CSV table of C-alpha atoms in Angstrom, one decimal:
chain,number,residue,atom,x,y,z
A,223,MET,CA,46.5,167.2,107.1
A,224,GLN,CA,45.7,163.5,106.8
A,225,SER,CA,47.2,161.5,103.9
A,226,THR,CA,46.0,158.4,102.2
A,227,ILE,CA,48.3,156.5,99.7
A,228,PHE,CA,46.8,153.8,97.5
A,229,ILE,CA,49.7,151.6,96.3
A,230,GLY,CA,47.8,148.9,94.3
A,231,HIS,CA,47.9,146.1,93.6
A,232,HIS,CA,47.7,146.1,89.8
A,233,LYS,CA,44.4,145.1,88.2
A,234,THR,CA,42.3,146.0,91.3
A,235,GLY,CA,40.5,149.0,89.8
A,236,SER,CA,43.3,151.6,90.2
A,237,THR,CA,42.6,153.2,86.8
A,238,ALA,CA,38.9,153.6,87.7
A,239,LEU,CA,39.9,155.2,91.1
A,240,GLN,CA,42.4,157.6,89.5
A,241,HIS,CA,39.8,158.6,86.9
A,242,ALA,CA,37.1,159.2,89.5
A,243,LEU,CA,39.5,161.4,91.6
A,244,ALA,CA,40.5,163.4,88.5
A,245,VAL,CA,37.0,163.9,87.2
A,246,ASP,CA,35.8,165.2,90.6
A,247,ALA,CA,39.0,167.1,91.4
A,248,ALA,CA,37.4,170.6,91.7
A,249,ARG,CA,34.6,169.3,94.0
A,250,LEU,CA,37.1,167.4,96.1
A,251,VAL,CA,39.2,170.5,96.5
A,252,SER,CA,36.1,172.4,97.7
A,253,GLU,CA,35.6,169.6,100.3
A,254,GLY,CA,39.2,169.9,101.5
A,255,VAL,CA,40.5,166.9,99.6
A,256,LEU,CA,43.5,167.2,97.2
A,257,TYR,CA,44.4,164.8,94.4
A,258,PRO,CA,47.4,166.7,93.3
A,259,ALA,CA,48.8,167.3,89.8
A,260,VAL,CA,52.5,166.5,89.3
A,261,GLU,CA,53.4,168.6,86.2
A,262,PHE,CA,52.3,171.5,84.1
A,263,GLN,CA,49.6,169.9,82.0
A,264,GLY,CA,48.0,168.5,85.1
A,265,MET,CA,48.2,171.8,87.0
A,266,ALA,CA,46.6,173.6,84.0
A,267,TYR,CA,43.8,171.0,84.0
A,268,LEU,CA,43.2,171.4,87.7
A,269,ALA,CA,43.2,175.2,87.4
A,270,ALA,CA,40.6,175.0,84.6
A,271,ALA,CA,38.5,172.5,86.6
A,272,LEU,CA,38.5,174.9,89.5
A,273,ALA,CA,37.3,177.6,87.1
A,274,GLY,CA,34.5,175.4,85.9
A,275,ARG,CA,36.1,174.4,82.7
A,276,GLY,CA,37.4,170.9,83.5
A,277,GLY,CA,36.6,168.7,80.5
A,278,ALA,CA,38.4,165.4,80.0
A,279,ALA,CA,41.4,165.0,82.3
A,280,PRO,CA,44.7,164.4,80.5
A,281,LEU,CA,46.5,161.2,81.3
A,282,ASN,CA,49.3,163.1,83.0
A,283,TYR,CA,46.7,164.3,85.5
A,284,ALA,CA,44.3,161.3,85.8
A,285,GLN,CA,47.3,159.0,86.2
A,286,GLY,CA,49.8,161.6,87.3
A,287,HIS,CA,51.0,159.6,90.3
A,288,ASN,CA,51.7,156.7,88.0
A,289,ALA,CA,53.8,159.2,86.0
A,290,LEU,CA,55.6,160.1,89.3
A,291,GLY,CA,56.3,156.5,90.1
A,292,PHE,CA,57.5,155.7,86.6
A,293,LYS,CA,59.8,158.8,86.7
A,294,MET,CA,61.3,157.7,90.0
A,295,ILE,CA,62.0,154.2,88.7
A,296,ALA,CA,63.5,155.6,85.5
A,297,GLU,CA,65.8,158.0,87.3
A,298,GLY,CA,67.0,155.0,89.4
A,299,GLY,CA,68.0,153.1,86.3
A,300,GLY,CA,64.9,151.0,86.1
A,301,GLY,CA,64.0,151.6,82.4
A,302,PRO,CA,62.4,154.4,80.5
A,303,VAL,CA,59.1,156.1,81.3
A,304,PRO,CA,56.3,154.8,79.1
A,305,ASP,CA,55.7,157.0,76.1
A,306,PHE,CA,52.0,157.6,77.1
A,307,HIS,CA,53.5,159.9,79.9
A,308,PRO,CA,55.3,162.5,77.8
A,309,MET,CA,57.2,165.6,78.8
A,310,LEU,CA,57.7,164.8,82.4
A,311,PRO,CA,59.9,167.0,84.6
A,312,HIS,CA,62.4,165.5,87.1
A,313,SER,CA,60.8,163.8,90.0
A,314,THR,CA,62.2,166.4,92.4
A,315,GLN,CA,60.2,169.0,90.5
A,316,MET,CA,57.1,166.8,90.6
A,317,GLU,CA,57.4,166.4,94.4
A,318,HIS,CA,57.9,170.2,94.7
A,319,ALA,CA,54.7,170.7,92.6
A,320,ILE,CA,52.7,168.6,95.1
A,321,ALA,CA,54.2,170.5,98.1
A,322,GLU,CA,53.2,173.8,96.5
A,323,GLN,CA,49.6,172.6,96.0
A,324,VAL,CA,49.5,171.4,99.6
A,325,ALA,CA,50.7,174.8,100.8
A,326,ARG,CA,48.3,176.8,98.6
A,327,PHE,CA,45.2,174.6,99.1
A,328,ALA,CA,45.8,173.6,102.7
A,329,PRO,CA,43.7,170.4,102.3
A,330,LYS,CA,42.3,168.3,105.1
A,331,ARG,CA,43.3,165.2,103.2
A,332,LEU,CA,46.0,164.5,100.5
A,333,ILE,CA,45.4,161.5,98.3
A,334,LEU,CA,48.2,159.8,96.3
A,335,ALA,CA,47.0,156.8,94.1
A,336,SER,CA,49.2,154.7,91.9
A,337,GLU,CA,49.6,151.0,91.2
A,338,VAL,CA,53.1,151.8,90.0
A,339,PHE,CA,54.0,152.3,93.7
A,340,ALA,CA,53.5,148.6,94.2
A,341,ASN,CA,56.8,148.0,92.4
A,342,PHE,CA,58.8,150.2,94.8
A,343,GLY,CA,59.3,147.5,97.6
A,344,ALA,CA,61.1,145.2,95.1
A,345,ILE,CA,63.2,148.0,93.5
A,346,SER,CA,64.3,150.6,96.1
A,347,GLY,CA,63.2,151.6,99.6
A,348,GLY,CA,64.4,155.0,98.7
A,349,HIS,CA,61.4,155.5,96.5
A,350,ILE,CA,59.1,154.8,99.4
A,351,ASP,CA,61.1,157.3,101.5
A,352,GLU,CA,60.3,159.9,98.8
A,353,ILE,CA,56.6,159.2,99.1
A,354,ALA,CA,56.9,159.4,102.9
A,355,ARG,CA,58.4,162.9,102.5
A,356,ILE,CA,55.5,164.0,100.3
A,357,ALA,CA,52.7,162.4,102.4
A,358,GLY,CA,54.2,162.4,105.8
A,359,PRO,CA,55.2,159.3,107.9
A,360,LYS,CA,51.8,159.1,109.5
A,361,ALA,CA,50.0,158.6,106.2
A,362,GLU,CA,47.8,155.5,105.9
A,363,VAL,CA,48.6,153.1,103.1
A,364,VAL,CA,45.9,151.2,101.4
A,365,VAL,CA,46.5,147.9,99.6
A,366,VAL,CA,44.0,145.7,97.6
A,367,LEU,CA,44.9,142.2,96.6
A,368,ARG,CA,43.3,139.7,94.2
A,369,ARG,CA,43.5,136.0,94.7
A,370,PRO,CA,46.8,135.0,92.9
A,371,ASP,CA,45.4,132.7,90.2
A,372,ASP,CA,42.9,135.4,89.1
A,373,TYR,CA,45.4,138.2,89.5
A,374,LEU,CA,48.2,136.5,87.5
A,375,VAL,CA,45.9,135.8,84.5
A,376,SER,CA,44.7,139.5,84.5
A,377,TRP,CA,48.2,140.8,84.8
A,378,HIS,CA,49.6,138.5,82.1
A,379,LEU,CA,47.0,139.8,79.7
A,380,GLN,CA,47.7,143.4,80.7
A,381,ARG,CA,51.2,142.9,79.6
A,382,LEU,CA,50.0,142.3,76.1
A,383,ARG,CA,48.8,145.9,76.1
A,384,PHE,CA,52.3,147.0,76.9
A,385,GLY,CA,53.5,145.0,73.8
A,386,HIS,CA,55.4,142.4,75.8
A,387,HIS,CA,56.2,139.1,74.1
A,388,VAL,CA,55.1,136.5,76.6
A,389,GLY,CA,54.4,132.8,76.5
A,390,PRO,CA,51.0,131.2,77.4
A,391,ILE,CA,50.3,132.0,81.1
A,392,ALA,CA,50.4,128.3,82.1
A,393,GLU,CA,54.0,128.2,80.9
A,394,GLU,CA,55.0,131.5,82.5
A,395,ILE,CA,54.1,130.9,86.2
A,396,ARG,CA,57.8,130.2,87.2
A,397,HIS,CA,58.8,133.7,86.0
A,398,TYR,CA,56.4,135.3,88.6
A,399,ALA,CA,57.7,133.3,91.5
A,400,GLY,CA,59.7,135.6,93.9
A,401,THR,CA,58.2,138.8,92.4
A,402,ILE,CA,55.5,141.2,93.7
A,403,HIS,CA,53.1,139.4,91.3
A,404,LEU,CA,53.1,136.3,93.4
A,405,ASP,CA,55.0,137.1,96.6
A,406,TYR,CA,52.8,139.9,97.9
A,407,ARG,CA,55.1,140.3,100.9
A,408,LYS,CA,57.8,141.9,98.7
A,409,MET,CA,55.2,144.5,97.8
A,410,ILE,CA,53.9,145.2,101.2
A,411,ALA,CA,56.6,144.7,103.8
A,412,PRO,CA,58.9,147.6,102.8
A,413,TRP,CA,56.0,150.0,103.3
A,414,MET,CA,55.4,148.6,106.8
A,415,ASP,CA,58.9,149.7,107.7
A,416,ARG,CA,58.0,153.3,107.0
A,417,PHE,CA,54.3,153.7,107.7
A,418,GLU,CA,52.4,152.8,110.8
A,419,VAL,CA,49.0,152.3,109.3
A,420,LEU,CA,48.4,149.7,106.5
A,421,HIS,CA,45.0,148.6,105.3
A,422,VAL,CA,45.3,145.3,103.4
A,423,VAL,CA,42.0,144.2,101.9
A,424,PRO,CA,40.9,141.3,99.6
A,425,TYR,CA,39.7,142.4,96.2
A,426,ALA,CA,36.5,140.4,96.6
A,427,GLU,CA,35.4,142.7,99.4
A,428,VAL,CA,36.1,145.8,97.2
A,429,LYS,CA,34.3,144.3,94.3
A,430,ALA,CA,31.3,143.4,96.5
A,431,ALA,CA,31.2,147.1,97.6
A,432,GLY,CA,30.7,148.2,94.0
A,433,GLY,CA,34.3,148.6,92.9
A,434,LEU,CA,37.4,150.4,94.1
A,435,PRO,CA,36.1,154.0,93.7
A,436,SER,CA,33.0,153.2,95.7
A,437,TRP,CA,34.8,151.3,98.3
A,438,PHE,CA,37.7,153.8,98.6
A,439,GLY,CA,35.3,156.8,98.7
A,440,ARG,CA,33.2,155.2,101.4
A,441,ARG,CA,36.2,154.6,103.6
A,442,LEU,CA,37.1,158.3,103.4
A,443,GLY,CA,33.6,159.7,103.5
A,444,LEU,CA,33.7,160.8,99.9
A,445,SER,CA,31.3,160.3,96.9
A,446,LEU,CA,33.2,158.9,93.9
A,447,ALA,CA,31.7,157.9,90.6
A,448,GLU,CA,32.3,154.3,89.4
A,449,THR,CA,33.1,154.0,85.7
A,450,ALA,CA,34.7,151.2,83.7
A,451,GLN,CA,38.3,151.9,83.0
A,452,ASN,CA,41.1,149.8,81.6
A,453,VAL,CA,38.7,146.9,81.1
A,454,GLY,CA,40.7,143.6,80.7
A,455,LEU,CA,40.9,141.6,77.6
A,456,HIS,CA,38.2,138.9,77.3
A,457,ARG,CA,40.0,135.7,78.3
A,458,GLY,CA,38.5,133.9,75.3
A,459,PHE,CA,40.8,136.0,73.1
A,460,ALA,CA,44.0,135.4,75.2
A,461,GLU,CA,46.0,133.1,72.9
A,462,ILE,CA,44.9,134.9,69.7
A,463,ALA,CA,46.0,138.3,71.2
A,464,ARG,CA,49.3,136.8,72.5
A,465,ARG,CA,50.2,135.5,69.0
A,466,ALA,CA,49.1,138.7,67.4
A,467,VAL,CA,51.5,140.8,69.5
A,468,ILE,CA,54.4,138.5,68.6
A,469,GLU,CA,53.6,137.7,65.0
A,470,LEU,CA,52.1,141.0,63.6
A,471,GLY,CA,54.7,143.4,64.7
A,472,PRO,CA,54.1,146.5,66.9
A,473,GLU,CA,51.6,148.3,64.7
A,474,GLY,CA,49.7,145.2,63.5
A,475,GLY,CA,49.7,143.7,66.9
A,476,ARG,CA,48.4,146.9,68.5
A,477,GLY,CA,45.6,147.2,65.9
A,478,MET,CA,44.5,143.6,66.4
A,479,LEU,CA,44.6,144.0,70.2
A,480,ASP,CA,42.6,147.2,70.1
A,481,TRP,CA,40.0,145.5,67.9
A,482,LEU,CA,39.8,142.5,70.3
A,483,HIS,CA,39.1,144.9,73.2
A,484,ARG,CA,36.2,146.4,71.2
A,485,VAL,CA,34.6,143.5,69.4
A,486,ARG,CA,31.6,141.8,70.9
A,487,ILE,CA,30.7,138.1,70.0
A,488,ASP,CA,28.7,135.5,71.8
A,489,LEU,CA,31.0,133.8,74.3
A,490,PRO,CA,30.9,132.5,77.9
A,491,THR,CA,31.8,135.3,80.3
A,492,SER,CA,35.5,136.0,80.7
A,493,ASP,CA,35.5,134.7,84.3
A,494,GLN,CA,34.3,131.2,83.1
A,495,ILE,CA,37.3,130.7,80.8
A,496,GLU,CA,40.3,128.6,81.9
A,497,LEU,CA,43.8,129.7,80.9
A,498,LEU,CA,45.9,128.0,83.6
A,499,GLY,CA,45.0,124.3,83.9
A,500,HIS,CA,45.5,121.9,86.8
A,501,LYS,CA,49.3,121.9,86.9
A,502,ALA,CA,49.8,125.6,86.9
A,503,ARG,CA,47.0,126.1,89.4
A,504,ARG,CA,48.6,123.6,91.9
A,505,GLU,CA,51.9,125.3,91.4
A,506,ILE,CA,50.5,128.7,92.2
A,507,ARG,CA,48.7,127.4,95.3
A,508,ARG,CA,51.9,125.7,96.6
A,509,GLY,CA,54.0,128.8,96.0
A,510,PHE,CA,51.5,131.1,97.6
A,511,GLU,CA,50.9,129.2,100.8
A,512,PRO,CA,53.5,130.9,103.0
A,513,VAL,CA,52.5,134.3,101.6
A,514,HIS,CA,48.9,133.6,102.4
A,515,ASP,CA,49.8,132.6,106.0
A,516,TRP,CA,51.7,135.8,106.3
A,517,LEU,CA,48.8,137.9,105.0
A,518,SER,CA,46.4,136.2,107.3
A,519,ALA,CA,48.6,136.8,110.3
A,520,LEU,CA,49.2,140.4,109.3
A,521,THR,CA,45.5,141.2,108.9
A,522,GLY,CA,44.2,139.1,111.8
A,523,ARG,CA,42.0,137.0,109.5
A,524,ALA,CA,41.6,133.3,109.8
A,525,ALA,CA,42.2,133.2,106.0
A,526,PHE,CA,42.9,136.3,104.0
A,527,PHE,CA,41.4,134.8,100.9
A,528,ASP,CA,38.6,132.7,102.3
A,529,ASP,CA,38.2,131.0,98.9
A,530,LEU,CA,41.8,130.2,98.3
A,531,ASP,CA,41.1,126.4,98.1
A,532,GLN,CA,39.0,127.2,95.0
A,533,SER,CA,42.1,128.4,93.2
A,534,VAL,CA,43.1,124.9,92.3
A,535,GLU,CA,39.8,124.2,90.5
A,536,PRO,CA,39.7,124.9,86.8
A,537,LEU,CA,37.0,127.1,85.3
A,538,PRO,CA,34.3,125.6,83.1
A,539,PHE,CA,35.5,126.4,79.6
A,540,ALA,CA,39.1,125.7,78.5
A,541,GLU,CA,40.4,128.4,76.2
A,542,GLU,CA,42.1,125.9,74.0
A,543,ALA,CA,38.9,124.0,73.3
A,544,LEU,CA,36.9,127.1,72.8
A,545,ARG,CA,39.4,128.8,70.4
A,546,PRO,CA,38.2,127.4,67.1
A,547,VAL,CA,34.7,128.7,67.9
A,548,VAL,CA,36.1,132.1,68.9
A,549,ILE,CA,38.0,132.4,65.6
A,550,GLU,CA,35.0,131.5,63.5
A,551,ARG,CA,32.8,134.0,65.3
A,552,LEU,CA,35.5,136.7,65.0
A,553,LEU,CA,35.8,136.1,61.3
A,554,ALA,CA,32.0,136.1,60.9
A,555,THR,CA,32.0,139.8,62.0
A,556,GLY,CA,33.7,140.8,58.8
A,557,GLN,CA,35.5,143.4,60.7
A,558,CYS,CA,38.8,141.8,61.6
A,559,PRO,CA,41.8,144.0,60.7
A,560,GLN,CA,44.0,141.0,60.1
A,561,THR,CA,41.6,138.5,58.4
A,562,ASP,CA,44.3,136.5,56.5
A,563,TRP,CA,46.4,136.1,59.6
A,564,LEU,CA,43.4,135.1,61.8
A,565,GLU,CA,42.3,132.5,59.2
A,566,ARG,CA,45.7,130.9,59.6
A,567,GLN,CA,45.1,130.5,63.3
A,568,ARG,CA,42.3,128.0,62.9
C-alpha cells in the first residue's frame, strides 16, 4: 500500500480537496483508494455510499482527518476540539478505525488529508509519529504554500469565522512571527525527520492547474471534482467583519459574518483590495527572507516564490478608502441583519 498525506498549509484549498475525496469515496474505494472514516458517523456514511446511498457527507467524514488532528491536539492539552466536530472518540480509537478499514479494504493507496496536521510540527513531534504509524514511514507528504503576504491576509480573515477577536491585519503581523503562519520551516522540518518523501509546491502552481483537487488528483492519477468550499470573506468587508465579531457578541457577530459571506454588491475583486500597507508588507518580506532561502534550497528552485518581490507592492484599492462606499452599498441592499450598527460604522 502507498500512502499520501496532505498536511496543508491552511487556505490552500484543503476543504475543497476533502470534500472531493468524500463525495467520491465509493468510486475511489472501487479503484483501490481509501479516504478513511475516523468515527461511527463517517463509517456509516462510507457504508451507505458503498451501497449506493451516499448523499451529503457529514462534516465528521468530509473533514474527518481534521477531527483526528484536533482530537490529538486536545488530548495533548492544546485546547478543546471545535464544536463542529461533535461526539468524537479517543484518538486511539480513531486510529484503530483507520487500521480496520485498511485491513478490510486492502487499498492500493491510503489518503490522509488535513490542514490541521500543519500545526503538529510546532506542537508535538509525537503527533507526527502517530500519523507515521497510521500511514507508514514510507508515506509521501504533500505541502502547498501560499506567498506569505497573501496567505496571512486569508488566514487572518479565516480567524474571524472562528470567532477570534483580532486587530487589523496590518497591526497583527508581529504576532505571526515565529509561528507556522510565517515561518514555514516550523511546519515542514519536523515532518522531514520522519518521512523520506516531501513534495513542497507553491500555491500558484496548484491554482494554475485548476485548484487543489484537480492538481492533487492529477498527481495520483485520480479524477476529483473541483467545487468551491470554504470561500474566503471578500476583503472589502474585512474591517466591517472584524468589528462585528468584537462588538456584536457571538450570535450577532456570527449572523453579520454569515451575511457578509453571502451578500453580493458591486466591488473590485477581493484580490485587488489592500489590507496590509507598505510598512507591514516590508516587515513580512524581511521576516520571510531566511525562510524563503530555506524553501528554495529544499526544493531545488532558484526562487520558491518567483514573484516574492511583488509582495512589497500594495494592491490597487485600499480597504480603508473603499470602506464608506462598501457600507453605503451594503445598506442599500436593505437586507443587513444589523442595520443600526452598520450605519454607525460610516
